[in-house]
Coordinates of C-alpha atoms in Angstrom, one line a residue:
M1 CA 2.8 -7.6 -28.7
G2 CA 0.1 -9.5 -30.4
A3 CA -3.4 -8.2 -30.9
I4 CA -6.4 -9.9 -29.3
D5 CA -9.2 -10.4 -31.8
E6 CA -12.7 -11.5 -31.2
T7 CA -11.9 -15.1 -32.3
A8 CA -9.1 -15.3 -29.7
V9 CA -11.4 -13.9 -27.0
G10 CA -14.0 -16.5 -27.9
G11 CA -11.4 -19.2 -27.4
L12 CA -10.4 -17.7 -24.1
R13 CA -14.0 -17.8 -22.9
E14 CA -14.2 -21.5 -23.7
A15 CA -11.0 -22.2 -21.7
L16 CA -12.1 -20.5 -18.5
R17 CA -14.7 -21.2 -15.8
G18 CA -14.8 -17.5 -15.0
P19 CA -16.2 -14.8 -17.3
V20 CA -14.3 -13.0 -20.0
I21 CA -15.3 -9.3 -20.5
A22 CA -14.6 -7.6 -23.8
P23 CA -15.3 -3.9 -24.8
R24 CA -18.8 -4.8 -26.3
D25 CA -19.9 -6.7 -23.3
P26 CA -22.1 -5.3 -20.5
G27 CA -20.1 -4.4 -17.5
Y28 CA -17.0 -3.5 -19.4
D29 CA -16.8 0.0 -18.1
E30 CA -17.3 -1.2 -14.6
A31 CA -14.6 -3.8 -15.1
R32 CA -12.0 -1.2 -16.2
S33 CA -12.8 1.2 -13.3
I34 CA -10.3 1.0 -10.5
Y35 CA -9.7 3.0 -7.3
N36 CA -7.8 5.8 -9.0
A37 CA -10.2 7.5 -11.5
M38 CA -7.2 9.4 -13.1
I39 CA -6.4 6.1 -14.8
D40 CA -8.5 5.7 -18.0
R41 CA -7.3 2.6 -19.9
R42 CA -9.1 0.2 -22.2
P43 CA -7.9 -3.4 -22.1
A44 CA -9.0 -5.7 -24.9
A45 CA -10.3 -8.2 -22.4
F46 CA -10.7 -9.0 -18.7
A47 CA -10.3 -12.6 -17.7
R48 CA -11.9 -13.1 -14.3
C49 CA -10.2 -16.1 -12.8
V50 CA -12.2 -18.2 -10.3
D51 CA -9.4 -20.8 -9.6
V52 CA -5.8 -21.7 -10.3
A53 CA -6.7 -23.5 -13.5
D54 CA -8.2 -20.3 -14.9
V55 CA -5.0 -18.4 -14.0
Q56 CA -2.9 -21.0 -15.8
A57 CA -5.1 -20.8 -18.9
V58 CA -4.8 -17.0 -19.0
I59 CA -1.0 -17.1 -18.7
S60 CA -0.9 -19.7 -21.4
F61 CA -3.0 -17.6 -23.7
A62 CA -0.9 -14.5 -23.1
R63 CA 2.3 -16.4 -23.6
D64 CA 1.1 -18.1 -26.9
T65 CA -0.5 -15.0 -28.4
G66 CA 2.0 -12.4 -27.2
A67 CA -0.8 -10.4 -25.7
E68 CA 0.2 -7.6 -23.2
L69 CA -0.6 -8.9 -19.8
A70 CA -1.5 -7.1 -16.5
V71 CA -2.5 -8.7 -13.2
R72 CA -5.3 -7.2 -11.1
G73 CA -5.9 -8.1 -7.5
G74 CA -7.8 -5.6 -5.4
G75 CA -7.8 -2.9 -8.1
H76 CA -6.3 -0.4 -5.6
S77 CA -3.2 0.4 -7.6
G78 CA -2.6 4.2 -7.5
S79 CA -0.4 4.0 -10.6
G80 CA -3.0 1.9 -12.5
L81 CA -0.5 -0.8 -13.4
C82 CA -3.2 -3.4 -13.0
L83 CA -4.6 -2.3 -16.4
V84 CA -3.1 -2.2 -19.8
D85 CA -4.4 -0.6 -23.0
D86 CA -5.4 -3.1 -25.7
G87 CA -4.0 -6.0 -23.7
L88 CA -5.3 -8.7 -21.4
V89 CA -6.1 -8.3 -17.7
L90 CA -5.8 -11.3 -15.5
D91 CA -8.4 -10.4 -12.9
L92 CA -8.2 -12.2 -9.5
S93 CA -11.2 -10.5 -8.0
P94 CA -13.3 -13.7 -7.9
M95 CA -10.6 -15.4 -5.8
R96 CA -11.8 -13.4 -2.7
W97 CA -11.8 -15.8 0.3
V98 CA -10.1 -16.1 3.7
R99 CA -9.6 -19.3 5.8
V100 CA -8.4 -18.9 9.4
D101 CA -6.7 -21.6 11.4
P102 CA -7.0 -20.5 15.0
E103 CA -5.0 -23.4 16.4
S104 CA -1.9 -22.6 14.3
K105 CA -2.7 -18.9 14.3
T106 CA -2.4 -18.7 10.5
V107 CA -4.7 -17.5 7.8
Q108 CA -4.8 -18.3 4.1
V109 CA -6.0 -15.5 1.8
G110 CA -7.1 -15.7 -1.8
G111 CA -5.2 -13.5 -4.3
G112 CA -8.2 -11.3 -5.1
S113 CA -9.0 -10.5 -1.4
Q114 CA -9.1 -7.0 0.1
I115 CA -7.8 -6.1 3.6
G116 CA -11.4 -5.8 4.8
D117 CA -12.0 -9.5 4.0
L118 CA -8.9 -10.4 5.9
D119 CA -9.7 -8.3 8.9
H120 CA -13.3 -9.4 9.1
A121 CA -12.3 -13.1 9.2
T122 CA -9.4 -12.8 11.6
H123 CA -11.1 -10.4 14.0
A124 CA -13.5 -13.2 15.1
F125 CA -10.5 -14.8 16.8
G126 CA -9.0 -11.6 18.2
L127 CA -6.2 -11.8 15.6
A128 CA -4.8 -9.7 12.8
V129 CA -2.1 -9.3 10.1
P130 CA -0.2 -6.0 10.0
A131 CA -1.5 -4.7 6.7
G132 CA -2.5 -1.2 5.5
I133 CA -4.8 1.5 6.8
M134 CA -7.8 1.0 4.4
S135 CA -10.1 -1.9 4.1
T136 CA -10.4 -1.6 0.3
T137 CA -6.7 -2.1 -0.3
G138 CA -5.9 -5.4 -2.1
V139 CA -4.0 -7.9 0.0
G140 CA -1.9 -9.1 -3.0
G141 CA -0.5 -5.8 -4.1
L142 CA 0.1 -4.5 -0.6
T143 CA 1.9 -7.7 0.4
L144 CA 4.1 -8.0 -2.7
G145 CA 5.3 -4.4 -2.2
G146 CA 6.1 -5.1 1.5
G147 CA 3.1 -3.7 3.3
H148 CA 3.0 -1.3 6.2
G149 CA 0.2 -0.1 8.4
H150 CA -1.1 0.6 11.9
L151 CA 0.5 -2.5 13.4
T152 CA 4.0 -2.3 11.8
R153 CA 5.8 -0.9 14.9
R154 CA 4.4 -3.8 17.0
Y155 CA 4.5 -6.7 14.5
G156 CA 6.6 -5.7 11.5
L157 CA 5.8 -5.3 7.8
T158 CA 3.1 -7.5 6.2
I159 CA 5.8 -9.6 4.5
D160 CA 7.3 -10.3 8.0
S161 CA 4.2 -12.3 8.7
L162 CA 4.1 -14.1 5.3
V163 CA 4.6 -17.9 5.8
S164 CA 4.1 -19.0 2.2
A165 CA 2.6 -18.1 -1.2
D166 CA 1.1 -20.2 -3.9
V167 CA 2.3 -18.9 -7.2
V168 CA 1.6 -19.6 -10.9
L169 CA 4.7 -18.9 -12.9
A170 CA 5.2 -17.6 -16.4
D171 CA 5.5 -21.2 -17.8
G172 CA 2.1 -22.1 -16.2
S173 CA 3.5 -24.3 -13.5
C174 CA 2.4 -23.9 -9.9
V175 CA 4.7 -23.7 -6.9
T176 CA 4.5 -22.9 -3.2
A177 CA 7.2 -20.5 -2.1
S178 CA 8.3 -20.5 1.5
A179 CA 11.5 -20.5 3.5
E180 CA 12.0 -24.2 2.7
R181 CA 10.6 -24.4 -0.9
H182 CA 11.8 -22.1 -3.6
P183 CA 13.5 -19.9 -1.0
D184 CA 14.9 -17.4 -3.6
L185 CA 11.4 -16.8 -5.0
F186 CA 10.0 -16.4 -1.5
W187 CA 12.7 -13.9 -0.7
A188 CA 11.9 -11.9 -3.9
L189 CA 8.1 -12.0 -3.3
R190 CA 8.6 -10.2 0.1
G191 CA 8.9 -6.7 -1.4
G192 CA 9.8 -7.3 -5.0
G193 CA 6.3 -6.5 -6.4
G194 CA 4.4 -8.5 -9.0
N195 CA 7.5 -9.3 -11.1
F196 CA 7.7 -13.1 -10.5
G197 CA 4.4 -14.7 -11.0
V198 CA 0.7 -14.6 -10.1
V199 CA 0.1 -15.3 -6.4
T200 CA -3.2 -17.1 -6.0
S201 CA -3.0 -17.3 -2.2
F202 CA -1.0 -16.1 0.7
T203 CA -0.6 -17.7 4.1
F204 CA 0.2 -15.4 7.0
R205 CA 1.1 -15.7 10.7
L206 CA -1.5 -14.0 12.9
H207 CA -1.0 -11.7 15.9
P208 CA -3.2 -10.6 18.8
A209 CA -5.2 -7.5 17.9
A210 CA -8.8 -7.2 18.9
T211 CA -9.9 -3.9 20.4
V212 CA -7.2 -1.2 20.0
G213 CA -6.9 2.3 21.4
V214 CA -7.5 4.9 18.7
A215 CA -6.8 8.6 19.0
V216 CA -6.9 11.5 16.5
T217 CA -5.0 14.7 17.4
V218 CA -4.9 17.7 15.1
W219 CA -3.2 21.1 15.5
P220 CA -3.6 24.3 13.6
V221 CA -1.4 24.2 10.5
D222 CA 0.5 27.2 11.7
R223 CA 2.0 25.1 14.5
I224 CA 3.3 22.4 12.1
E225 CA 6.9 23.2 12.8
D226 CA 6.6 22.7 16.5
V227 CA 4.5 19.6 16.1
L228 CA 6.8 17.9 13.7
R229 CA 9.8 18.6 15.8
W230 CA 8.0 17.1 18.8
Y231 CA 6.7 14.1 16.8
R232 CA 10.1 13.2 15.2
E233 CA 11.5 12.7 18.7
F234 CA 8.5 11.4 20.5
L235 CA 7.3 8.5 18.3
P236 CA 10.6 6.6 17.8
A237 CA 11.2 6.7 21.5
A238 CA 7.7 5.5 22.3
P239 CA 6.8 1.9 23.2
E240 CA 6.3 -0.2 20.1
D241 CA 2.7 -0.9 21.0
L242 CA 2.0 2.8 20.1
S243 CA 1.9 3.8 16.4
G244 CA 0.8 7.0 14.9
F245 CA 1.2 8.4 11.4
F246 CA 1.6 12.1 10.9
A247 CA -0.5 13.8 8.3
V248 CA -1.3 17.2 6.8
L249 CA -4.9 17.5 5.7
V250 CA -8.1 19.6 5.5
V251 CA -10.5 18.7 8.3
P252 CA -13.5 16.8 6.7
P253 CA -17.0 18.1 7.4
G254 CA -18.2 15.4 9.8
P255 CA -17.7 13.5 13.0
P256 CA -15.6 13.1 15.0
F257 CA -14.5 16.6 14.2
P258 CA -16.4 19.6 15.7
E259 CA -18.0 22.0 13.2
P260 CA -15.8 25.1 14.0
I261 CA -12.7 23.3 12.5
H262 CA -14.4 21.8 9.4
G263 CA -12.5 22.8 6.3
E264 CA -9.5 24.1 8.3
K265 CA -6.0 23.1 7.2
V266 CA -4.3 21.2 10.0
C267 CA -1.5 18.8 10.8
G268 CA -2.2 15.8 12.9
V269 CA -1.5 12.2 14.0
I270 CA -3.8 9.2 13.8
W271 CA -2.8 6.9 16.7
C272 CA -3.2 3.2 17.2
Y273 CA -2.4 1.6 20.6
T274 CA -2.2 -2.2 21.1
G275 CA -0.9 -2.2 24.7
G276 CA -4.1 -2.7 26.5
L277 CA -6.7 -0.2 27.6
A278 CA -7.1 -0.8 31.3
D279 CA -6.7 2.2 33.7
D280 CA -7.0 4.7 30.8
R281 CA -3.5 3.6 29.6
L282 CA -3.9 5.3 26.2
A283 CA -4.5 8.7 27.8
E284 CA -1.3 8.3 29.8
V285 CA 0.7 7.3 26.8
L286 CA -0.5 10.3 24.9
S287 CA -0.3 12.8 27.7
G288 CA 2.4 14.7 25.8
V289 CA 0.3 15.8 22.9
N290 CA 0.0 19.2 24.5
E291 CA 3.7 19.7 24.5
P292 CA 4.2 21.1 21.0
A293 CA 1.0 23.2 21.1
P294 CA -2.6 23.0 22.3
P295 CA -4.4 20.7 19.9
A296 CA -7.4 22.0 18.0
F297 CA -9.0 18.6 18.6
H298 CA -8.0 15.5 20.5
F299 CA -10.2 12.4 20.5
T300 CA -9.6 8.9 22.0
T301 CA -11.7 5.8 22.0
P302 CA -11.4 2.0 22.1
M303 CA -12.3 0.5 18.8
P304 CA -12.4 -2.9 17.1
Y305 CA -9.3 -3.2 14.9
P306 CA -11.4 -3.7 11.7
A307 CA -13.3 -0.5 12.5
L308 CA -10.0 1.5 12.6
Q309 CA -9.1 0.0 9.2
T310 CA -12.3 1.4 7.7
M311 CA -12.0 5.0 9.0
F312 CA -10.8 6.4 5.6
D313 CA -13.1 4.3 3.4
T314 CA -15.9 6.8 3.1
L315 CA -13.6 9.8 3.1
I316 CA -11.6 8.7 0.1
P317 CA -13.7 6.2 -1.8
K318 CA -13.1 4.6 -5.2
G319 CA -13.5 7.0 -8.1
L320 CA -11.4 10.0 -7.1
Q321 CA -8.6 11.7 -9.1
W322 CA -5.3 10.5 -7.5
Y323 CA -1.6 11.3 -8.0
W324 CA 0.9 10.1 -5.5
R325 CA 4.7 9.9 -4.8
G326 CA 6.7 8.8 -1.8
D327 CA 10.1 8.4 -0.2
F328 CA 11.7 6.7 2.8
F329 CA 13.2 8.8 5.6
D330 CA 15.5 8.0 8.5
A331 CA 15.1 11.5 10.1
V332 CA 13.0 14.6 9.8
P333 CA 15.6 17.4 9.6
D334 CA 14.6 21.0 10.0
G335 CA 14.9 21.5 6.2
A336 CA 12.2 18.8 5.7
V337 CA 10.1 20.5 8.4
D338 CA 10.2 23.7 6.3
V339 CA 9.1 21.9 3.2
H340 CA 6.1 20.3 5.0
R341 CA 5.1 23.7 6.4
K342 CA 5.2 25.2 2.9
Y343 CA 3.0 22.6 1.3
A344 CA 0.7 22.1 4.2
E345 CA -0.2 25.8 4.1
N346 CA -1.0 25.4 0.4
I347 CA -3.0 22.2 0.2
P348 CA -4.9 22.6 -3.1
T349 CA -8.0 20.6 -2.5
G350 CA -10.0 19.3 0.5
L351 CA -8.8 15.7 0.1
S352 CA -5.1 16.2 -0.8
T353 CA -2.8 15.0 2.0
M354 CA 0.6 13.8 3.1
H355 CA 1.0 10.8 5.4
M356 CA 4.2 9.8 7.2
Y357 CA 3.9 6.2 8.3
P358 CA 6.3 4.8 10.9
V359 CA 8.2 1.7 9.8
D360 CA 10.6 1.3 12.7
G361 CA 10.1 -0.9 15.8
A362 CA 9.6 -4.6 14.9
A363 CA 10.2 -3.9 11.2
Q364 CA 13.8 -2.8 11.9
R365 CA 14.6 -6.1 13.7
V366 CA 14.4 -8.1 10.5
G367 CA 17.8 -8.5 8.8
P368 CA 18.5 -6.1 6.0
D369 CA 19.1 -8.9 3.5
D370 CA 16.4 -11.3 4.8
T371 CA 13.8 -10.0 2.3
A372 CA 13.7 -7.9 -0.8
W373 CA 12.5 -4.9 1.2
A374 CA 15.8 -2.9 1.2
Y375 CA 15.1 -0.1 3.8
R376 CA 15.1 -1.8 7.2
D377 CA 16.9 1.3 8.5
A378 CA 14.0 3.6 7.5
V379 CA 12.0 5.2 10.2
W380 CA 9.2 6.7 8.1
S381 CA 7.6 5.9 4.7
V382 CA 6.1 9.1 3.3
V383 CA 3.4 9.4 0.7
I384 CA 2.1 12.6 -0.8
G385 CA -1.3 12.3 -2.4
G386 CA -3.0 14.9 -4.6
I387 CA -6.7 14.0 -4.5
D388 CA -9.9 15.5 -5.8
P389 CA -13.2 14.2 -7.2
D390 CA -13.2 16.6 -10.1
P391 CA -11.2 15.6 -13.2
A392 CA -10.8 19.4 -13.9
N393 CA -8.5 19.5 -10.9
A394 CA -6.3 16.6 -11.9
G395 CA -3.5 18.9 -13.1
V396 CA -3.6 21.0 -9.9
V397 CA -3.3 18.0 -7.5
R398 CA -0.6 16.4 -9.6
Q399 CA 1.5 19.6 -9.7
W400 CA 1.1 20.1 -5.9
C401 CA 2.3 16.5 -5.4
V402 CA 5.2 16.7 -7.8
D403 CA 6.4 20.1 -6.4
Y404 CA 6.0 18.8 -2.8
W405 CA 8.0 15.6 -3.5
T406 CA 10.7 17.5 -5.5
D407 CA 11.4 19.8 -2.6
L408 CA 11.2 17.0 0.0
H409 CA 13.2 14.4 -1.8
P410 CA 16.7 15.8 -1.1
H411 CA 16.0 15.1 2.6
S412 CA 15.1 11.4 1.9
M413 CA 17.0 8.2 1.9
G414 CA 16.7 8.0 -1.9
G415 CA 14.2 5.2 -2.4
T416 CA 10.5 4.6 -1.7
Y417 CA 7.9 2.0 -0.9
V418 CA 7.6 0.4 -4.3
N419 CA 3.8 0.6 -4.4
F420 CA 4.2 4.4 -4.4
I421 CA 6.1 4.4 -7.7
G422 CA 4.1 5.3 -10.8
E423 CA 5.0 4.6 -14.4
Q424 CA 5.5 8.3 -14.9
E425 CA 8.6 8.3 -12.7
N426 CA 12.2 7.6 -13.8
P427 CA 13.0 3.9 -13.9
D428 CA 16.1 4.6 -11.8
R429 CA 13.6 5.0 -8.9
I430 CA 13.1 1.2 -8.9
R431 CA 16.8 0.5 -8.7
A432 CA 17.1 3.1 -5.9
T433 CA 14.2 1.5 -4.0
Y434 CA 15.9 -1.9 -4.0
R435 CA 19.5 -0.7 -3.3
G436 CA 21.9 -3.6 -3.3
H437 CA 19.1 -6.1 -3.7
Y438 CA 18.3 -5.1 -7.3
D439 CA 20.8 -7.4 -9.0
R440 CA 19.7 -10.4 -6.9
L441 CA 16.0 -9.6 -7.8
A442 CA 17.0 -9.5 -11.5
S443 CA 18.6 -12.9 -11.2
V444 CA 15.5 -14.3 -9.5
K445 CA 13.5 -12.8 -12.3
R446 CA 15.6 -14.5 -14.9
A447 CA 15.1 -17.9 -13.2
Y448 CA 11.3 -17.5 -12.9
D449 CA 10.2 -15.2 -15.7
P450 CA 13.1 -15.1 -18.2
D451 CA 10.9 -13.5 -21.0
N452 CA 9.5 -10.8 -18.7
L453 CA 5.9 -11.8 -19.2
F454 CA 5.0 -10.0 -16.0
H455 CA 6.2 -6.5 -16.8
A456 CA 3.1 -4.4 -16.2
N457 CA 4.3 -3.4 -12.8
Q458 CA 7.2 -1.6 -11.2
N459 CA 9.4 -3.7 -13.5
I460 CA 12.7 -5.4 -12.8
P461 CA 13.9 -6.9 -16.1
P462 CA 15.6 -10.3 -16.0
A463 CA 19.3 -10.3 -15.6
A464 CA 21.3 -10.9 -18.7
E465 CA 22.7 -14.5 -19.1

């Protein structure tokens, strides 16, 4: 790859409306900081694009100079693939805007937007897109990976609400991908990651979601086996307007948790109910939470949907040490229960956790070949996160995560949500994640990015001619 010298950076500055930030410029260290502080990379330049023309100019520059190129949207990448040492970062963060059309119940979202921007704009109309569990997550990366969250059982994956995407391709041309236009590209964008171009805006279909029922239930960690055996049967059989992701965690020292359980290792479920709150319906739906064991804490409340999306923002803010891995599961056999018990009892730090997100319900009613997402038969998407603020604990949280995943993986379906794959993992994980769709994705890659310009991602190389 070609080097980026100061003369080239100067030329790039002249070509863009947005700023270009190089190592000697004020704000460089801020520009290279992302959500995961375990990532410490030093790009040669950041090109902050304010419009599509800027994106085209950056792609042209990278193509002409041979500069290593990474694309940054919300900067939430756990694996840090939005940064590249000594290369060029195409930064979409200035393209942070949302336009709601309440008549058509659609929303157009800029490529640098975060989920909080989307939720804020759509909530004014009592509408939402099923997307994530944290407001600071980038809309772009989440969507291109497939996207799951609190509303998945009710409304499907994020990509199931995607209507179209405006994309700048590797040759600098601009296209709109949809079911009618560039359908192969549209198919690939729905789960195939950032392999095919730079998406400058997404258009989504909206769904009713204003005030939702929220509940948090936690049990002592020594009851995890009983709780997991109950949960694995209860949730898949529950109405689709109830979602709840299972977690192992250390109780944080603050509300809504009572002081006697602060710092305790627990297992729990964070519930979201979209079925209406009249007549204390949520309490009725969750009346079975006492069946596996008496909860150490059970809290229910109505809540605006955007407030639910911000629940974890202050608990796990930007700047922590992160290491994560994941897998898909269609069942939680007793062997997996034993693994969860072992590692829940040995959580190494106060923020380390495991989340088991349900991806059944509406997500399973989309055809298995309709999108690049290859696991429509999955019931849960699991992520294990080793997390701590102290860099001295980076090795500890990483090892806990790797060991947990290694013991749990034999019980999985073999692949994972692509956004949970880091560059440290075996490349075969990408092929396993796409199953029989991999070869089709490689063919789409050849058609739209034959030289693999966009490879700083969970990469799918172009198919051979």
